[in-house]
Coordinates of N, CA and C in Angstrom, one line a residue:
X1 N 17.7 3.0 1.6 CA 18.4 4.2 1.3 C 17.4 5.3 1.1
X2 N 17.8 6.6 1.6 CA 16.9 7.8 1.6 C 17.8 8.6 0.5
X3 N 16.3 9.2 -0.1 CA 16.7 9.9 -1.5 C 15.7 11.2 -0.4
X4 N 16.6 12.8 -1.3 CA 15.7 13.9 -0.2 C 15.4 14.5 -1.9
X5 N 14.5 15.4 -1.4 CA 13.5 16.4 -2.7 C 13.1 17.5 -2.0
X6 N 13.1 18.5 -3.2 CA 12.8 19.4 -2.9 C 11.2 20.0 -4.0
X7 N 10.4 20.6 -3.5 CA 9.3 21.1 -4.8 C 9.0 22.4 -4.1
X8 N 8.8 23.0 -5.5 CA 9.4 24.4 -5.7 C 7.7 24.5 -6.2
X9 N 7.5 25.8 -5.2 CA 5.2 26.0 -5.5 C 5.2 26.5 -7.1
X10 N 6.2 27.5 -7.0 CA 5.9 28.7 -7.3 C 6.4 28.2 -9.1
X11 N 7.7 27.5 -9.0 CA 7.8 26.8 -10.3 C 6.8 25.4 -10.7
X12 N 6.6 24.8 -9.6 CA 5.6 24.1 -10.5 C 7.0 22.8 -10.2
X13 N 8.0 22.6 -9.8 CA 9.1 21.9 -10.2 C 9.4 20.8 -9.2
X14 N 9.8 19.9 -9.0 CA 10.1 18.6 -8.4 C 11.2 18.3 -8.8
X15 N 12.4 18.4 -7.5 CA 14.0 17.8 -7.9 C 14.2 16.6 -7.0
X16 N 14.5 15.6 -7.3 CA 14.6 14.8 -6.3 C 16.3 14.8 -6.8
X17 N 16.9 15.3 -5.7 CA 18.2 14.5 -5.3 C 18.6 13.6 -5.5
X18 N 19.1 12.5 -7.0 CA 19.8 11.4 -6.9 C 21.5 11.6 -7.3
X19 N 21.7 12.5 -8.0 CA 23.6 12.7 -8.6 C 24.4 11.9 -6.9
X20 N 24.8 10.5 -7.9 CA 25.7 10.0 -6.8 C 24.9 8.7 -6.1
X21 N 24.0 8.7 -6.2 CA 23.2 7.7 -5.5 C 23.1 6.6 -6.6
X22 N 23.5 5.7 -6.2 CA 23.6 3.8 -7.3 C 23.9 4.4 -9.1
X23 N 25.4 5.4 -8.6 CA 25.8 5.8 -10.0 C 25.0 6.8 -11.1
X24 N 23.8 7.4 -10.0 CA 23.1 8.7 -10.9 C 23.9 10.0 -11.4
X25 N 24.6 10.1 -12.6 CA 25.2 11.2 -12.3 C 24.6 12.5 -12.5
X26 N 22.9 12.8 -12.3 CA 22.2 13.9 -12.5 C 21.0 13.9 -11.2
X27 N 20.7 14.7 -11.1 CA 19.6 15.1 -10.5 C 18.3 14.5 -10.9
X28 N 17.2 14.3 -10.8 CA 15.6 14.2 -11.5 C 15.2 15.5 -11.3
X29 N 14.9 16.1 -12.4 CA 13.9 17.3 -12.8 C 12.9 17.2 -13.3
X30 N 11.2 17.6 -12.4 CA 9.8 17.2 -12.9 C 9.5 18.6 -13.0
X31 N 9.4 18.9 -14.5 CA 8.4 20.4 -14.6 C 6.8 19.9 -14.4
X32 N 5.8 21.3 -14.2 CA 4.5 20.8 -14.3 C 4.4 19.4 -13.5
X33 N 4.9 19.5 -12.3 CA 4.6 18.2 -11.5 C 3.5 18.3 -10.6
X34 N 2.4 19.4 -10.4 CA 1.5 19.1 -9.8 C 0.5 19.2 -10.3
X35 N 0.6 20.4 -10.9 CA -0.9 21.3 -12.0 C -1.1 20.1 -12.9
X36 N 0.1 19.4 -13.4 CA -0.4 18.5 -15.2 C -0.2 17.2 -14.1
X37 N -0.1 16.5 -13.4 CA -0.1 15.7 -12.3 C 1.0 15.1 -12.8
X38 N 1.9 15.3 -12.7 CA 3.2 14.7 -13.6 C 3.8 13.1 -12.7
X39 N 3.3 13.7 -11.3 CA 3.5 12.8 -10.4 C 2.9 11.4 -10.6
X40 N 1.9 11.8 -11.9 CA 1.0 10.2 -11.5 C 1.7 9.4 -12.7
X41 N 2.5 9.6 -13.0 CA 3.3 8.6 -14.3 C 4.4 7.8 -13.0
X42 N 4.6 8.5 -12.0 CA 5.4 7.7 -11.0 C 4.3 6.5 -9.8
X43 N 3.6 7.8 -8.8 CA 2.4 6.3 -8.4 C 1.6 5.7 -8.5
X44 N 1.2 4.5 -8.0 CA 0.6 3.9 -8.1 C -1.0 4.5 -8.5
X45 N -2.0 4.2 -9.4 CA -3.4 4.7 -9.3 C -3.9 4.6 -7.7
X46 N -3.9 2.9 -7.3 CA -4.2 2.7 -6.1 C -3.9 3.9 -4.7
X47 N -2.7 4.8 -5.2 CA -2.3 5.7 -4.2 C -2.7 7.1 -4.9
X48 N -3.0 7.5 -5.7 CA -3.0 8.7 -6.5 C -3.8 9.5 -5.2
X49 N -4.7 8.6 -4.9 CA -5.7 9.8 -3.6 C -5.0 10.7 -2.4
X50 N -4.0 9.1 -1.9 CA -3.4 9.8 -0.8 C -1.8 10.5 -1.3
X51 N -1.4 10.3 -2.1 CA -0.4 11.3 -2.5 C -0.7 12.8 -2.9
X52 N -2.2 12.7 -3.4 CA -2.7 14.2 -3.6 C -2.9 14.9 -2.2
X53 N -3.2 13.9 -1.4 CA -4.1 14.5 0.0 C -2.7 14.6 1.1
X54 N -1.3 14.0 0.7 CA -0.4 14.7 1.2 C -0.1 15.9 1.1
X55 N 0.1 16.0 -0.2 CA 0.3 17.6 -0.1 C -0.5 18.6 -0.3
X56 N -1.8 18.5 -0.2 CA -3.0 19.1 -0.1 C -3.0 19.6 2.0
X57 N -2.6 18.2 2.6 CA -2.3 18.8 4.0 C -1.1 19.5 4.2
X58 N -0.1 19.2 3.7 CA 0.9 20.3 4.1 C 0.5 22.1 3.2
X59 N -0.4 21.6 2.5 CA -0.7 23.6 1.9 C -1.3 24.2 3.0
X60 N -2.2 22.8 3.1 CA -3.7 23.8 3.9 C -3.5 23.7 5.4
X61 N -2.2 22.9 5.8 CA -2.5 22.9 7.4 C -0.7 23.4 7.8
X62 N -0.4 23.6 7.2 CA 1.3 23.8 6.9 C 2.1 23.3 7.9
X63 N 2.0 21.8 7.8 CA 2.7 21.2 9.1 C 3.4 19.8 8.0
X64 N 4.0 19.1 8.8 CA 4.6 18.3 8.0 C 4.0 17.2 8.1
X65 N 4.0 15.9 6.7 CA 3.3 14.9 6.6 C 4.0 14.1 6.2
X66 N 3.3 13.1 6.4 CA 4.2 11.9 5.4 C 3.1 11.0 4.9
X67 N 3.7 10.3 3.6 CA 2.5 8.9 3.2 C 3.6 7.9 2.7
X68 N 2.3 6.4 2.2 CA 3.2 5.6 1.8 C 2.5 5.4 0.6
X69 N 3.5 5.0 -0.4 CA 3.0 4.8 -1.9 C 3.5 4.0 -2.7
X70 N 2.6 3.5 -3.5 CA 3.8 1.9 -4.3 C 4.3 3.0 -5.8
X71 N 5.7 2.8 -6.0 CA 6.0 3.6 -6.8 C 6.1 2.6 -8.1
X72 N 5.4 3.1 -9.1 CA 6.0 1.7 -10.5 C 4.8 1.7 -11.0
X73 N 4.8 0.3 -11.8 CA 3.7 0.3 -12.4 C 2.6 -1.0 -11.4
X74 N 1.2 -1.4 -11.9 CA 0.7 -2.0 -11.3 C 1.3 -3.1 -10.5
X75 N 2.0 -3.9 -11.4 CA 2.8 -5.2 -10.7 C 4.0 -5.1 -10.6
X76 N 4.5 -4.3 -10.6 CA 6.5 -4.1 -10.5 C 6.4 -2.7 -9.9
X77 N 6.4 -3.1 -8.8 CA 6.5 -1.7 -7.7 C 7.4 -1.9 -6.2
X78 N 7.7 -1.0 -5.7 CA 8.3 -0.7 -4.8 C 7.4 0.3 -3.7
X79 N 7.9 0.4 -2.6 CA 7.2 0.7 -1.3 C 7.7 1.6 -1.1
X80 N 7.0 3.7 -1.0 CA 8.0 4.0 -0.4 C 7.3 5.1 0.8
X81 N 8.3 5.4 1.6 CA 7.1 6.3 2.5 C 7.9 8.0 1.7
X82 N 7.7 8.7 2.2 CA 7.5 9.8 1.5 C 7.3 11.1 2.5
X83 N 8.0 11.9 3.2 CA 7.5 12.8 4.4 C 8.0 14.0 3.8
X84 N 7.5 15.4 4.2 CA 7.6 16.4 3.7 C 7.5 17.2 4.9
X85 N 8.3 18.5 4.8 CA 8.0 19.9 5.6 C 8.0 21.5 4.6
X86 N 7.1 21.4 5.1 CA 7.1 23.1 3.9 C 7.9 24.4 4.6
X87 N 8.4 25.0 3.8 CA 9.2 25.9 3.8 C 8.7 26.9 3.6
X88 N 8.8 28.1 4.2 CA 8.0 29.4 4.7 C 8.7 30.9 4.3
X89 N 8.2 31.1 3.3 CA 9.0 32.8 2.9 C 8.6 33.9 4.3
X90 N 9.3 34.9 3.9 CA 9.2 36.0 4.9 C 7.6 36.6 5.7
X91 N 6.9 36.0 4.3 CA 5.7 36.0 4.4 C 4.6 35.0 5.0
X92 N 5.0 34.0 5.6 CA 5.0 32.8 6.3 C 3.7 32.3 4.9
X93 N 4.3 32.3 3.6 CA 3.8 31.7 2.3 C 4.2 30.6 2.4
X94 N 4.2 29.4 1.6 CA 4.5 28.2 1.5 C 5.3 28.7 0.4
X95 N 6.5 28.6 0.0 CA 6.9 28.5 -1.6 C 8.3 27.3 -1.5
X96 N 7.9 26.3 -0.8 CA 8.8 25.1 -0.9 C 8.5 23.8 0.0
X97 N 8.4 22.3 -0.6 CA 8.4 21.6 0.2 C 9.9 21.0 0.1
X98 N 10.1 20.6 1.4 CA 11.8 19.6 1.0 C 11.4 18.2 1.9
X99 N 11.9 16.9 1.6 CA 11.5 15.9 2.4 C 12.6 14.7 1.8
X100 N 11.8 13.7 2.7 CA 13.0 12.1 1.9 C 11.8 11.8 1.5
X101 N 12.5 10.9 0.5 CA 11.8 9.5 0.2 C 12.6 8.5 0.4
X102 N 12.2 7.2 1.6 CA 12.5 6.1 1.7 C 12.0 4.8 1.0
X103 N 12.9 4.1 0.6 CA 12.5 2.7 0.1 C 12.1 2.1 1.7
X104 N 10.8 1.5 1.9 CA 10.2 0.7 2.5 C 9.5 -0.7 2.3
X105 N 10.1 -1.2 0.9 CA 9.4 -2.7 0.6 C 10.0 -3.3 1.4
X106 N 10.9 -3.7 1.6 CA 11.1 -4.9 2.5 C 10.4 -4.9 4.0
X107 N 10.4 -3.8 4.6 CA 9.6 -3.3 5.8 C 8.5 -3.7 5.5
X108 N 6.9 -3.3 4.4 CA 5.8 -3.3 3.9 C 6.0 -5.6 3.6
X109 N 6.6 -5.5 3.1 CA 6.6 -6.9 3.1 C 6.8 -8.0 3.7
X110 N 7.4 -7.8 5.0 CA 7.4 -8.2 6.2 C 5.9 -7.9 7.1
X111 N 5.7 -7.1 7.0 CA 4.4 -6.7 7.8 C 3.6 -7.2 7.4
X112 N 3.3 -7.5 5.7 CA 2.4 -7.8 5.2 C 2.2 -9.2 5.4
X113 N 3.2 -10.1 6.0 CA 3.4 -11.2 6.1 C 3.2 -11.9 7.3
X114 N 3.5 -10.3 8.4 CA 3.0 -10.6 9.7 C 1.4 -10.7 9.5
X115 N 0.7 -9.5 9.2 CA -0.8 -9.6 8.7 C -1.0 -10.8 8.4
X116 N -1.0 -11.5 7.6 CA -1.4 -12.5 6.5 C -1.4 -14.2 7.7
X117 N -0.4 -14.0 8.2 CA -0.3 -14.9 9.2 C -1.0 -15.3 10.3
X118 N -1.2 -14.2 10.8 CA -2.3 -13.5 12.0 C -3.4 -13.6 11.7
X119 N -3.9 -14.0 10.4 CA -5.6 -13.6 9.9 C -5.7 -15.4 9.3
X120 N -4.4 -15.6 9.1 CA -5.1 -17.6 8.6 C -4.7 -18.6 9.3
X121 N -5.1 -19.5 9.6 CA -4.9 -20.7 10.2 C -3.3 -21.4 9.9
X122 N -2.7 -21.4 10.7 CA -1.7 -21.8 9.9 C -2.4 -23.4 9.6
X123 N -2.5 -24.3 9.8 CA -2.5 -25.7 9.0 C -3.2 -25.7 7.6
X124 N -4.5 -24.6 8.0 CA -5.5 -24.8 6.4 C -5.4 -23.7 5.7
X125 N -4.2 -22.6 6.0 CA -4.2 -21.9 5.1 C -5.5 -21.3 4.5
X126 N -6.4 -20.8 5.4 CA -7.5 -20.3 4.9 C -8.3 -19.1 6.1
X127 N -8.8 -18.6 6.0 CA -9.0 -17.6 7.1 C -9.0 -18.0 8.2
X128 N -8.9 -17.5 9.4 CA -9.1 -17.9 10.6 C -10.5 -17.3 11.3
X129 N -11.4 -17.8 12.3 CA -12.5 -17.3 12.6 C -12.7 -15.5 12.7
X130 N -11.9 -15.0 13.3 CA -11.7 -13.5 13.3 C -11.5 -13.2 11.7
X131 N -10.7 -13.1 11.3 CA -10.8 -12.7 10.2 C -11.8 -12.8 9.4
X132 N -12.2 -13.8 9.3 CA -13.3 -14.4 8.2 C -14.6 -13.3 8.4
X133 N -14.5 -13.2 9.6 CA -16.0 -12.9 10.5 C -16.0 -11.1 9.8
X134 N -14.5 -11.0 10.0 CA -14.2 -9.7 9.7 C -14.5 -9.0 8.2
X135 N -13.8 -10.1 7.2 CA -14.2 -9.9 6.0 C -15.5 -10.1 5.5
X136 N -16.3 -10.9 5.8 CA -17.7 -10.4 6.1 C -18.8 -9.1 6.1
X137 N -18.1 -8.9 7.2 CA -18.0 -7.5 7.9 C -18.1 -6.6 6.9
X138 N -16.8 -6.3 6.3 CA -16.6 -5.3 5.2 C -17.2 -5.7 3.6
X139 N -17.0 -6.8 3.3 CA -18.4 -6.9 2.6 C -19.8 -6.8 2.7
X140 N -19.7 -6.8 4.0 CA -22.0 -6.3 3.9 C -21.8 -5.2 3.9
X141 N -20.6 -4.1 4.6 CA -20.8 -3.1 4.7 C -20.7 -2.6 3.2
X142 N -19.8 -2.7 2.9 CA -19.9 -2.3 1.5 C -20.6 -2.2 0.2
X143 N -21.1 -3.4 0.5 CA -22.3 -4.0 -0.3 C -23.4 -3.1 -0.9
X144 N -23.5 -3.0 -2.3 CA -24.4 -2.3 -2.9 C -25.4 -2.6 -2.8
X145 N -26.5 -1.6 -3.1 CA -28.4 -2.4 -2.7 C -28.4 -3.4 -3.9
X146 N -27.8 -3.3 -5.2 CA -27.7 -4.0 -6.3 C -27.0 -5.9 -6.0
X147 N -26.1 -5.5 -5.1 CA -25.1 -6.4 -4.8 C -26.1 -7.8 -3.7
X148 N -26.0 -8.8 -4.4 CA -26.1 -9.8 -3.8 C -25.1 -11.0 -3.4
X149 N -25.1 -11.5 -2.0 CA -24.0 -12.7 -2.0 C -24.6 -14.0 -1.2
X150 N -24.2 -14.8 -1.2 CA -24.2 -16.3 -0.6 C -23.4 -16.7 0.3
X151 N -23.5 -17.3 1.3 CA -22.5 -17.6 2.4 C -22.8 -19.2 2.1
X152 N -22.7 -20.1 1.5 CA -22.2 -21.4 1.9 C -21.5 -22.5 2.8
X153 N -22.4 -22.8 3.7 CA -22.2 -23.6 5.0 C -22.6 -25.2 4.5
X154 N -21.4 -26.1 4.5 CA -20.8 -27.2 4.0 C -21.0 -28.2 5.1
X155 N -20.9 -29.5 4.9 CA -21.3 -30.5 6.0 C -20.5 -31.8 4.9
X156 N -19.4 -32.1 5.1 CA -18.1 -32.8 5.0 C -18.7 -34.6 5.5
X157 N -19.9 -34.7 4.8 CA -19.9 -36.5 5.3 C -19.2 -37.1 5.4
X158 N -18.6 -38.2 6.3 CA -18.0 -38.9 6.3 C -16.8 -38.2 6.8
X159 N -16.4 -37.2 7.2 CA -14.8 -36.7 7.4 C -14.3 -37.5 8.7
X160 N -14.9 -37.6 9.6 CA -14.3 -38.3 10.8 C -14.2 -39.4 10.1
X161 N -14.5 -40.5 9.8 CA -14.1 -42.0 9.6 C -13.0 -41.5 8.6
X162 N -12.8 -40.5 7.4 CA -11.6 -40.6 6.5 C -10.6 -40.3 7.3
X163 N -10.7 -39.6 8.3 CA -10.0 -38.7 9.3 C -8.6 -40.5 9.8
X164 N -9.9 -41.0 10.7 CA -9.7 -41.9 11.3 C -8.7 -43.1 10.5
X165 N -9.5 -43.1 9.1 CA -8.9 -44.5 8.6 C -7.7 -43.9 7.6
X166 N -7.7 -42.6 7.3 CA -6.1 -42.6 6.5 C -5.6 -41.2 7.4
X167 N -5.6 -40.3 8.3 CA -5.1 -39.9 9.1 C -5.8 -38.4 9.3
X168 N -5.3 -37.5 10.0 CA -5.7 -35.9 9.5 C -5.4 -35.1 9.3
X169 N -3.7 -35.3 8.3 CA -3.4 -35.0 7.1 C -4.0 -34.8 6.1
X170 N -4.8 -36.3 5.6 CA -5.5 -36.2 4.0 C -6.9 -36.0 4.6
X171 N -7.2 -35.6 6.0 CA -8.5 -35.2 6.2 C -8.6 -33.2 6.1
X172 N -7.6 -33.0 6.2 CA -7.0 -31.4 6.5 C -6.8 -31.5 4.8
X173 N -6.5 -31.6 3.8 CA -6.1 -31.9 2.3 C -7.6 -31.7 1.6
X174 N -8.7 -32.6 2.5 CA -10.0 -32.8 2.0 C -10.7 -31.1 1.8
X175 N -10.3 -30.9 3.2 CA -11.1 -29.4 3.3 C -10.4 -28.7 2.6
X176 N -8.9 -28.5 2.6 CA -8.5 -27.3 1.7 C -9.5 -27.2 0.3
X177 N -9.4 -28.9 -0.2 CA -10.1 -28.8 -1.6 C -11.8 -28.5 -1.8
X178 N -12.3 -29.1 -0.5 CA -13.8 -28.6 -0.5 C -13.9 -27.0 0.0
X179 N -13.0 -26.4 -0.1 CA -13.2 -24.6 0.7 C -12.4 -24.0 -0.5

């Protein structure tokens, strides 16, 4: 379902359009929704960056944008994308954005599931060589001069004969539990 909004520069104001939508019989009215960041009692910390940097691009480049943001609190949130076009006085000023916001969890969680799939083995449930190699990756890169880590490379004695004598089921069971 698309909910639309309007934000007003010059008041400082945020209406999002619900009267009528799942029995809202009012409007949402955010005073001081950008200056006092009124917005961040709605997203996520995790998103606070790119919700500022949306509409930071629609001031400074006056074109239209969109982002995605988990709206709620840390663990009880919703997905939503969020797209905007600014509105242009006589003065080709900005003094209005109007946009939707769409619910996109079910979308975000399907993908996220395509991702997750794509990156692990299906039988061992545990990274797959690309990924692994990948995550890696972004750990060294990231890695502080302070930061130290261990890669542990394992040698499974005996796994062919347990393989062999109870199947490679409870040889596949072995590794989940030694990884």
């Amino acid at each position: 379902q698309e909910i639309y909004y309007m934000y007003d520069y010059e008041l400082d104001c945020m209406t999002i359009f619900l009267e009528g939508i799942s029995g809202q019989d009012r409007d949402l009215i955010l005073s001081d929704f950008y200056s006092a960041r009124a917005w961040t009692h709605y997203v996520s910390p995790q998103d606070a960056e790119n919700y500022a940097a949306f509409f930071e691009k629609i001031r400074q480049e006056v074109c239209a944008a969109s982002v995605r943001i988990r709206w709620g609190t840390e663990f009880d949130f919703l997905w939503y994308e969020i797209s905007g076009m600014p509105v242009l006085d006589t003065n080709g000023k900005i003094v209005q954005i109007v946009g939707r916001i769409s619910d996109v969890t079910r979308e975000k969680k399907r993908h996220d599931e395509l991702e997750r799939r794509a990156k692990t083995d299906s039988m061992m449930e545990l990274l797959n060589k690309v990924a692994f190699e990948e995550e890696c990756k972004r750990i060294l890169i990231n890695a502080g001069e302070q930061e130290h880590y261990a890669l542990l490379v394992i040698d499974i004695n005996g796994l062919k004969t347990f393989n062999d004598n109870f199947g490679h089921l409870y040889g596949d069971r072995v590794i989940k539990i030694v990884a």
